Amino acid sequence: MVKGVNQAATGAEQIHWRLGDLYAGVDDPRLTEDMRWADNAATRFAEIYRPGLGGLDAAQLATAMAQLEAIRQRISRVGTFRYLSYVTHADQPAYGAALQAYEEAATAIQNQLIFFDIAWNAVADSRAESLLADPALAHWAHLLRNWRRYRDHLRSESEEQILSEKRVTGRALWERLFDETLTEMRFPLRGKQLTEQEVLTLLSDPDRELRRDAAESLSKGLEGRLHTLTTCFNAVLADKALDDRLRRYPHWLSERNLSNEISDKMVEALEHAVVGCYGLVARYYRLKAKLLKVSPLMDYDRYAPLPGDERRYDWTECQRIVLAAVTDFSPELGAIGQRFFDEGWIDAALVPGKRGGAFAHPVTPDVHPYLMVNYTGTVRDVMTVAHELGHGIHQYLAREQGYMNADTPLTTAETASVFGEMLTFGQLMREEQDPRRRLGLLCGKIEDTFATVFRQMAMHRFEEVMHGARRAEGELSKERLAELWMQTQTEQFADSIQFSPGYRWWWSYIPHFIGSPGYVYAYAFGELLTLALIQRYRAAPADFVPGYIAMLKLGGSKAPTEVVATTGIDLEDPEIWSRALDYMAGMVDEAEKLAEVR
């Protein structure tokens, strides 16, 4: 055995999701039958509503919306199964081919429905407002009103159909190439060939030499595939620029802000507040250098555990801790969380061919969410499980809004996940009496919070300059991308961290840049909003819980400002960011005090 490379068993090795609640298997005839049903239903829908959607009364429009939802839900159910099957078998071509075939078939069906958005946006404002004021449309009012916000960015029906079909063979394939490239990559380390997820896990190993070697292996591995990865980046950047031009979006982030139901000014206020506190990052990492007794502190030391704080948690212990935290907050939510573990709604095993990272998939309201993690037993993995379970519980509760209203904007989608992390952190701290380990837990939480707020905002700033450079300069070289990466990533640390040469290539493995442009600021938004919620909860627990659960149940049925208002927080108040950042500063204060008596 090679020290530090072979992972100890955690009990998660056999934790695989059971997709039978969706379909019996990849050859289940219902997969084909459901797509055929959706195709036929879409054809009938178009025949009925294309001739005169503008003349429908409120009750008729509500009926049309229910029919549209049923079609989209059936398509999504098939797509969910194909996608979840693929992410755990990404190294097997048959699964990728099945997913691609689904995408092409789904696009053809969806193209029959494009007329609906265009026709609805063509309805005069006065007529639309009259319809939306009718109680018969109460369930759909927010969604229909929100769709009209895209009116200036829609093309003609034939143009929309062309754009939709081209995406399947264009940007979507670049995303798939990126994912499959990283999935198949192996990083040599001390005689082993590690996956991306395995080598990233070693960056939080207690052995500094192993962390250094893991970082070097990751850097060299990425550098060896930069031709492909850089091409993927440039293709997606060019596609986004073209899409923004064709749809008349004024800047690269406009579409994302519109979908998040948030103004440009709110994002700017968030960025200004976070960047204004970059000094807190440098302050903390100077403390960490002292705690680790290393100088200089390197980039691969950022997530190192403190000496004597290398505890591992097996899967059973992880489950106990996370569920205890949720149940203590709300037995109702704890009972929902228990079902994820008991009924096969989680895939936790670390296996070849499985995509790295973690996610929660809402699936469709007639089934239930599924969670994917890659569990290795670290405290960070425990927090990841808590994060994804928070998403899953949120998605489960929002099902009552129906398929089209359950989905939440990114600005509120991260709230329950980060809240779940904070509850689990509190549980860990309550159970730990050893001052050294308490400091280790606190430092780990600070680092996770910093990664969600400061690191994600730094990555947002990288995206901003990257998209700007691609539009101003043309295709970007790997060296130019590296320059932009280092420029935006190092400023938060000042002189508290020294970066190894290969860190300049680490932009190339971040999937959000490829699959979800403009996504990452939502992490900072969600983290800071959650810190504001935690402060309210601690001030009045009994009063807070019902409003919080009500917020989760609303899903995306109302605007984020209305949804969050159920907890008493005003999203338009810029002071919520400064108060949350002050809370983070208090965590660093506490770490400094604990370090003095350690």
XYZ file of C-alpha atoms in Angstrom:
598
model
C 0.000 0.000 0.000
C 1.133 3.518 -0.763
C 0.768 5.848 2.188
C -2.110 8.282 1.854
C -3.269 7.155 -1.565
C -5.366 4.091 -0.761
C -8.647 5.236 0.748
C -9.906 3.434 3.847
C -13.311 1.795 3.566
C -16.167 3.999 4.768
C -19.207 1.804 4.226
C -20.279 4.039 1.330
C -18.764 1.653 -1.218
C -22.114 -0.119 -1.622
C -24.328 2.973 -1.477
C -25.828 3.210 -4.961
C -29.078 4.888 -5.864
C -32.001 2.768 -6.916
C -33.408 4.268 -10.086
C -36.249 1.757 -10.235
C -38.618 4.439 -8.951
C -38.133 6.040 -12.370
C -37.758 3.086 -14.731
C -36.936 -0.601 -14.369
C -33.679 -0.277 -16.315
C -32.020 1.180 -19.392
C -34.084 -1.107 -21.638
C -37.436 -0.477 -19.949
C -39.983 -0.111 -22.806
C -41.694 2.660 -20.832
C -38.798 4.958 -21.734
C -39.788 4.766 -25.392
C -43.504 4.756 -24.596
C -43.255 7.921 -22.497
C -41.365 9.779 -25.215
C -43.947 8.644 -27.771
C -46.742 9.827 -25.474
C -45.055 13.218 -25.049
C -44.545 13.553 -28.810
C -48.203 12.791 -29.544
C -49.389 15.046 -26.727
C -47.217 17.917 -27.994
C -48.655 17.500 -31.493
C -52.220 17.625 -30.149
C -51.355 20.580 -27.914
C -50.053 22.567 -30.873
C -53.105 21.710 -32.976
C -55.440 22.944 -30.235
C -53.663 26.085 -29.052
C -51.571 27.399 -31.937
C -54.567 28.905 -33.818
C -55.801 31.158 -31.028
C -53.865 31.203 -27.776
C -54.346 34.955 -27.527
C -58.111 34.508 -27.393
C -58.211 32.136 -24.435
C -59.909 33.192 -21.228
C -58.195 32.637 -17.863
C -59.718 29.205 -17.214
C -58.800 27.989 -20.697
C -55.253 29.298 -20.307
C -54.969 27.495 -16.958
C -56.046 24.267 -18.673
C -53.431 24.811 -21.373
C -50.738 25.366 -18.732
C -51.652 22.134 -16.959
C -51.410 20.232 -20.252
C -48.075 21.861 -21.067
C -46.750 20.937 -17.632
C -47.783 17.294 -18.082
C -45.885 17.063 -21.375
C -42.745 18.704 -20.025
C -42.830 16.571 -16.898
C -43.010 13.335 -18.882
C -40.075 14.397 -21.066
C -38.081 15.381 -17.979
C -38.752 12.071 -16.258
C -37.129 10.183 -19.134
C -34.273 12.682 -19.297
C -33.614 12.407 -15.580
C -33.276 8.638 -15.816
C -30.933 8.870 -18.802
C -28.807 11.525 -17.092
C -28.574 9.798 -13.705
C -27.654 6.542 -15.432
C -24.992 8.344 -17.457
C -23.225 10.172 -14.590
C -22.409 6.898 -12.851
C -21.328 5.214 -16.121
C -19.725 8.113 -17.997
C -16.907 5.859 -19.208
C -19.322 3.554 -21.051
C -20.232 4.846 -24.542
C -23.674 3.234 -24.549
C -24.847 5.491 -21.729
C -23.586 8.622 -23.458
C -25.240 7.529 -26.703
C -28.558 6.931 -24.934
C -28.394 10.376 -23.328
C -27.599 12.004 -26.673
C -30.479 10.169 -28.366
C -32.797 11.414 -25.639
C -31.569 15.005 -26.049
C -32.261 14.905 -29.768
C -35.728 13.393 -29.317
C -36.614 15.799 -26.500
C -35.536 18.781 -28.592
C -37.798 17.679 -31.442
C -40.763 17.454 -29.054
C -39.988 20.743 -27.320
C -39.768 22.459 -30.685
C -43.453 21.731 -31.209
C -44.167 23.746 -28.053
C -42.022 26.807 -28.739
C -44.989 28.620 -30.276
C -46.596 28.868 -26.819
C -43.951 31.170 -25.301
C -43.923 33.335 -28.403
C -47.717 33.590 -28.584
C -48.004 34.373 -24.875
C -45.444 37.140 -25.161
C -47.346 38.571 -28.128
C -50.449 39.126 -25.972
C -50.905 42.834 -25.226
C -49.835 43.938 -21.752
C -53.304 45.111 -20.756
C -54.861 41.817 -21.838
C -52.137 39.793 -20.095
C -52.538 41.667 -16.810
C -56.301 41.196 -16.946
C -55.830 37.438 -17.369
C -53.214 37.223 -14.615
C -55.513 38.994 -12.178
C -58.135 36.257 -12.601
C -58.225 33.741 -9.707
C -58.367 30.898 -12.245
C -54.721 31.641 -13.090
C -53.489 32.183 -9.532
C -51.325 29.038 -9.592
C -49.645 30.078 -12.835
C -49.535 33.860 -12.438
C -45.924 34.244 -11.315
C -44.622 31.830 -13.943
C -46.562 33.459 -16.787
C -45.534 36.924 -15.656
C -41.922 35.802 -15.435
C -41.995 34.360 -18.965
C -42.960 37.785 -20.272
C -39.694 39.195 -18.936
C -37.991 37.345 -21.810
C -40.118 39.035 -24.466
C -37.331 41.230 -25.821
C -34.989 38.242 -26.101
C -37.127 35.794 -28.063
C -36.689 35.198 -31.787
C -39.307 34.017 -34.251
C -40.647 30.485 -33.878
C -38.608 29.102 -36.778
C -35.463 30.809 -35.480
C -36.066 29.460 -31.976
C -36.445 25.962 -33.393
C -33.167 26.254 -35.282
C -31.345 27.515 -32.182
C -32.816 24.691 -30.130
C -31.793 21.980 -32.577
C -28.303 23.399 -33.127
C -27.629 23.423 -29.390
C -27.909 19.631 -29.208
C -25.117 19.170 -31.738
C -23.223 22.303 -30.729
C -22.682 23.594 -27.221
C -24.224 20.518 -25.578
C -21.631 18.272 -27.210
C -18.783 20.544 -26.106
C -20.125 20.224 -22.556
C -20.235 16.456 -22.918
C -16.696 16.331 -24.323
C -15.481 18.386 -21.359
C -17.224 16.101 -18.846
C -16.022 12.898 -20.479
C -12.456 14.197 -20.816
C -12.235 14.836 -17.078
C -14.004 11.583 -16.229
C -11.574 9.466 -18.231
C -8.443 11.296 -17.045
C -6.134 9.523 -14.607
C -3.574 11.329 -12.480
C -0.417 9.329 -11.628
C 0.590 9.527 -7.991
C 3.017 7.239 -6.157
C 2.374 4.304 -8.416
C -1.392 4.754 -8.548
C -3.639 6.103 -11.302
C -6.185 8.347 -9.582
C -9.420 9.885 -10.795
C -9.990 13.627 -10.600
C -12.165 13.181 -7.504
C -9.558 11.038 -5.770
C -6.711 13.451 -6.391
C -8.801 16.451 -5.296
C -9.649 14.637 -2.053
C -5.933 14.343 -1.269
C -5.623 18.137 -1.195
C -7.090 17.948 2.317
C -4.846 15.096 3.488
C -2.821 15.700 6.689
C 0.434 14.706 4.920
C 1.871 17.891 3.407
C 4.150 16.078 0.974
C 1.198 14.066 -0.276
C -0.845 17.257 -0.730
C 2.023 18.777 -2.695
C 2.369 15.687 -4.869
C -1.399 15.553 -5.437
C -1.470 19.209 -6.491
C 1.462 18.624 -8.841
C -0.199 15.538 -10.327
C -3.431 17.447 -10.897
C -1.574 20.348 -12.506
C 0.464 18.131 -14.819
C -2.577 16.065 -15.757
C -4.573 19.154 -16.663
C -1.649 20.664 -18.548
C -1.426 17.526 -20.665
C -5.057 17.907 -21.776
C -5.150 21.678 -22.150
C -5.519 21.547 -25.916
C -8.880 19.794 -25.579
C -10.014 21.690 -22.482
C -9.071 25.103 -23.899
C -10.923 24.281 -27.107
C -14.017 23.402 -25.059
C -13.762 26.713 -23.213
C -13.395 28.760 -26.384
C -16.274 26.965 -28.080
C -18.621 27.620 -25.155
C -17.445 31.231 -24.778
C -18.058 31.881 -28.476
C -21.443 30.169 -28.342
C -22.490 32.282 -25.349
C -21.392 35.483 -27.089
C -23.346 34.518 -30.206
C -26.425 33.606 -28.188
C -26.303 36.891 -26.270
C -25.996 38.839 -29.531
C -28.852 36.991 -31.221
C -31.084 37.431 -28.171
C -30.078 41.048 -27.594
C -28.735 40.652 -24.060
C -26.657 43.726 -23.157
C -23.892 41.828 -21.343
C -22.742 38.290 -20.609
C -24.533 38.041 -17.236
C -27.895 39.499 -18.288
C -29.533 36.172 -19.102
C -28.392 34.600 -15.823
C -29.632 37.543 -13.759
C -32.972 37.383 -15.554
C -33.361 33.674 -14.808
C -32.331 34.286 -11.191
C -34.979 37.026 -10.950
C -32.383 39.408 -9.583
C -31.316 42.847 -10.777
C -27.854 43.726 -12.040
C -27.566 46.189 -9.159
C -28.183 43.480 -6.562
C -25.373 41.373 -8.034
C -23.070 44.379 -8.126
C -23.875 45.154 -4.476
C -23.102 41.550 -3.537
C -19.785 41.584 -5.402
C -18.816 44.948 -3.918
C -19.522 43.736 -0.376
C -17.610 40.463 -0.792
C -14.560 41.944 -2.515
C -14.486 44.666 0.114
C -13.864 41.972 2.733
C -11.023 40.174 0.930
C -8.767 41.260 3.798
C -10.558 38.744 6.019
C -9.265 35.912 3.815
C -5.640 36.969 4.158
C -6.098 37.438 7.901
C -7.408 33.901 8.317
C -4.730 32.218 6.220
C -1.980 33.986 8.151
C -3.507 32.360 11.237
C -3.575 28.992 9.500
C 0.097 29.254 8.569
C 0.880 29.677 12.269
C -1.350 26.751 13.240
C 0.278 24.480 10.652
C 3.729 25.918 11.444
C 4.605 26.292 7.765
C 6.085 29.192 5.856
C 5.149 29.991 3.236
C 1.621 28.598 3.243
C 1.096 27.088 -0.214
C -2.067 26.823 -2.277
C -2.235 23.097 -1.518
C -2.224 23.878 2.237
C -5.519 25.794 2.175
C -7.685 22.809 3.146
C -5.183 20.884 5.247
C -6.541 19.649 8.576
C -4.864 20.939 11.698
C -2.390 18.563 13.394
C -4.272 15.974 15.442
C -7.525 16.648 13.567
C -7.595 13.829 11.033
C -10.774 12.093 12.145
C -12.697 10.073 9.538
C -16.420 9.400 9.561
C -17.851 6.207 8.153
C -21.112 6.343 6.203
C -23.247 5.270 9.177
C -21.747 7.991 11.372
C -22.235 10.576 8.634
C -25.884 9.593 8.338
C -26.393 9.807 12.103
C -24.799 13.245 12.417
C -26.560 14.830 9.452
C -29.994 13.477 10.354
C -29.581 14.398 14.022
C -28.844 17.984 12.981
C -31.879 18.211 10.708
C -34.212 16.465 13.163
C -33.155 18.742 16.010
C -34.160 21.688 13.816
C -37.411 20.096 12.597
C -38.636 16.512 13.072
C -40.717 16.968 9.909
C -37.628 17.697 7.828
C -35.671 14.968 9.613
C -38.266 12.368 8.604
C -37.966 13.438 4.973
C -34.175 13.280 5.192
C -34.335 9.754 6.620
C -36.090 8.552 3.470
C -33.110 9.518 1.300
C -30.902 7.103 3.235
C -33.465 4.349 3.713
C -35.009 4.202 0.251
C -31.995 4.343 -2.064
C -32.187 7.978 -3.103
C -28.410 8.539 -2.687
C -25.385 7.390 -4.683
C -22.269 7.774 -2.526
C -19.760 5.175 -3.765
C -16.473 6.338 -5.268
C -16.116 4.221 -8.425
C -14.401 4.487 -11.830
C -16.583 6.036 -14.497
C -18.601 8.080 -12.025
C -18.636 11.826 -12.430
C -16.781 13.813 -9.780
C -18.375 16.281 -7.411
C -21.850 16.194 -5.950
C -25.356 17.307 -6.836
C -29.033 16.970 -5.971
C -31.449 16.319 -8.831
C -35.095 17.336 -8.274
C -36.358 14.730 -10.795
C -40.140 15.266 -11.202
C -42.863 15.837 -8.578
C -44.391 12.402 -9.160
C -41.150 10.706 -8.042
C -38.585 12.214 -5.614
C -35.130 13.826 -5.710
C -31.874 11.865 -5.965
C -28.495 12.866 -4.493
C -25.025 12.101 -5.824
C -21.856 12.423 -3.731
C -18.400 10.830 -3.797
C -17.914 9.894 -0.160
C -14.431 9.313 1.285
C -15.073 9.920 4.990
C -13.633 13.391 5.563
C -15.469 16.001 7.578
C -15.840 17.921 4.317
C -17.629 14.930 2.843
C -20.003 14.949 5.816
C -20.713 18.602 5.073
C -21.214 17.788 1.387
C -23.821 15.179 2.302
C -25.517 17.775 4.532
C -25.414 20.280 1.665
C -26.961 17.952 -0.892
C -29.533 16.632 1.583
C -30.573 20.247 2.196
C -31.152 20.589 -1.543
C -33.027 17.302 -1.615
C -35.368 18.215 1.241
C -36.028 21.594 -0.403
C -36.808 19.897 -3.719
C -39.026 17.330 -2.004
C -41.077 20.014 -0.251
C -41.384 22.172 -3.378
C -42.962 19.284 -5.301
C -46.395 20.440 -4.138
C -46.042 23.422 -6.487
C -45.984 21.135 -9.526
C -43.253 20.568 -12.087
C -43.063 24.054 -13.604
C -43.406 25.981 -10.331
C -41.188 23.813 -8.133
C -37.886 24.847 -9.691
C -36.205 27.683 -7.802
C -33.895 30.418 -9.102
C -30.255 29.920 -8.149
C -30.464 32.837 -5.748
C -32.704 30.839 -3.408
C -31.790 27.320 -4.567
C -28.601 27.311 -2.476
C -30.278 28.459 0.730
C -31.515 25.128 2.098
C -28.273 23.373 1.180
C -26.054 25.838 3.009
C -28.510 25.954 5.905
C -28.169 22.172 6.167
C -24.396 22.566 6.349
C -24.703 25.092 9.168
C -27.013 22.793 11.133
C -24.576 19.898 10.713
C -21.648 22.078 11.748
C -23.562 22.966 14.904
C -24.185 19.267 15.571
C -20.493 18.440 15.161
C -19.492 21.235 17.527
C -22.030 20.127 20.145
C -20.654 16.586 20.077
C -16.978 17.590 20.228
C -15.451 18.607 23.566
C -11.733 18.434 22.701
C -10.562 22.073 22.216
C -8.111 21.060 19.481
C -10.775 19.299 17.478
C -13.246 22.113 18.052
C -10.702 24.490 16.561
C -10.206 22.075 13.673
C -13.947 21.917 13.026
C -14.238 25.690 13.209
C -11.319 26.190 10.824
C -12.824 23.668 8.430
C -16.133 25.523 8.497
C -14.423 28.865 7.972
C -12.578 27.434 4.978
C -15.754 25.974 3.506
C -17.573 29.264 4.019
C -14.694 31.198 2.473
C -14.673 28.782 -0.467
C -18.379 29.389 -1.007
C -18.273 33.159 -0.612
C -14.814 34.453 -1.507
C -13.595 31.695 -3.838
C -16.865 31.572 -5.764
C -16.897 35.354 -6.092
C -13.299 35.230 -7.320
C -14.377 32.625 -9.880
C -17.272 34.879 -10.869
C -14.768 37.669 -11.467
C -12.699 35.269 -13.581
C -15.763 34.452 -15.661
C -16.467 38.140 -16.073
C -13.030 38.982 -17.449
C -12.900 35.738 -19.458
C -16.157 36.448 -21.296
C -15.104 40.055 -21.795
C -11.705 39.047 -23.170
C -13.198 36.468 -25.552
C -15.545 39.089 -26.993
C -12.865 41.749 -27.280
C -9.822 39.678 -28.281
C -11.170 36.592 -30.042
C -10.080 33.056 -29.210
C -8.123 32.864 -25.956
C -4.937 30.863 -25.546
C -4.330 28.670 -22.524
C -1.728 31.218 -21.394
C -4.234 34.083 -21.621
C -6.823 32.107 -19.659
C -4.166 31.293 -17.059
C -3.258 34.975 -16.795
C -6.892 35.947 -16.175
C -7.245 33.100 -13.673
C -4.249 34.100 -11.572
C -5.193 37.771 -11.734
C -8.624 37.099 -10.213
C -7.808 34.225 -7.851
C -4.784 35.588 -6.011
C -6.083 39.037 -5.036
C -8.185 37.717 -2.133
C -5.137 36.162 -0.438
C -2.748 39.137 -0.666
C 0.599 37.780 0.598
C -0.882 35.075 2.860
C -0.484 32.242 0.318
C 2.137 31.339 -2.255
C 0.896 29.619 -5.403
C 2.673 26.728 -7.056
C 3.413 27.134 -10.790
C 0.840 24.578 -11.909
C -2.047 26.320 -10.148
C -2.333 28.548 -13.201
C -4.070 25.678 -15.036
C -6.744 24.970 -12.452
C -9.427 27.002 -14.239
C -9.614 24.156 -16.740
C -11.452 21.622 -14.565
C -14.304 23.812 -13.224
C -17.505 22.430 -14.816
C -19.701 25.460 -14.080
C -17.703 27.598 -16.510
C -18.692 25.200 -19.282
C -22.156 23.983 -18.324
C -23.624 26.962 -16.432
C -22.083 30.346 -17.322
C -22.723 32.938 -14.640
C -23.798 30.350 -12.078
C -21.210 30.720 -9.355
C -22.133 34.056 -7.763
C -25.312 32.305 -6.583
C -23.168 30.277 -4.166
C -21.984 33.451 -2.453
C -25.523 34.826 -2.523
C -26.912 31.653 -0.960
C -24.194 31.378 1.698
C -24.566 34.960 2.885
C -28.357 34.755 2.807
C -28.131 31.598 4.899
C -25.885 33.276 7.460
C -28.562 35.959 7.753
C -31.183 33.227 8.230
C -29.054 31.465 10.860
C -28.833 34.686 12.854
C -32.632 34.980 12.779
C -33.046 31.332 13.765
C -30.742 31.676 16.765
C -32.555 34.805 17.895
C -36.016 33.149 17.882
C -35.934 29.421 16.984
C -39.600 28.598 17.602
C -40.830 31.502 15.479
C -38.348 30.910 12.687
C -38.910 27.233 11.809
C -42.487 27.461 10.428
C -41.589 30.393 8.181
C -38.476 28.610 6.936
C -40.413 25.464 6.006
C -43.068 27.616 4.315
C -40.288 29.261 2.294
C -38.998 25.890 1.095
C -42.482 24.735 0.102
C -42.970 27.775 -2.135
C -40.286 26.573 -4.549
C -40.231 28.972 -7.500
C -43.923 29.867 -7.344
C -43.144 33.426 -6.264
C -40.325 35.902 -6.786
C -37.240 35.386 -4.563
C -37.966 38.598 -2.674
C -41.446 37.281 -1.756
C -40.195 33.781 -0.967
C -37.474 34.967 1.415
C -39.809 37.530 2.992
C -41.635 34.626 4.697
C -38.643 34.503 7.063
C -38.656 38.259 7.668
C -35.636 39.079 5.485
C -35.641 41.834 2.851
C -33.438 40.818 -0.085
C -33.339 44.384 -1.360
C -31.612 45.568 1.814
C -27.853 45.655 1.031
C -27.132 45.523 4.761
C -27.910 41.784 4.797
C -24.571 41.191 3.048
C -22.549 43.279 5.488
C -24.242 41.641 8.481
C -23.497 38.178 7.088
C -19.885 39.128 6.393
C -19.619 40.447 9.954
C -20.793 37.007 11.108
C -17.940 35.447 9.120
C -15.485 37.855 10.733
C -16.818 36.698 14.095
C -15.968 33.105 13.160
C -12.369 34.174 12.485
C -12.326 36.050 15.809
C -13.400 32.850 17.555
C -10.732 30.808 15.763
C -8.050 33.266 16.840
C -9.206 32.994 20.463
C -9.301 29.193 20.383
C -5.829 29.176 18.834
C -4.464 31.128 21.795
C -5.501 28.426 24.277
C -4.791 25.453 22.007
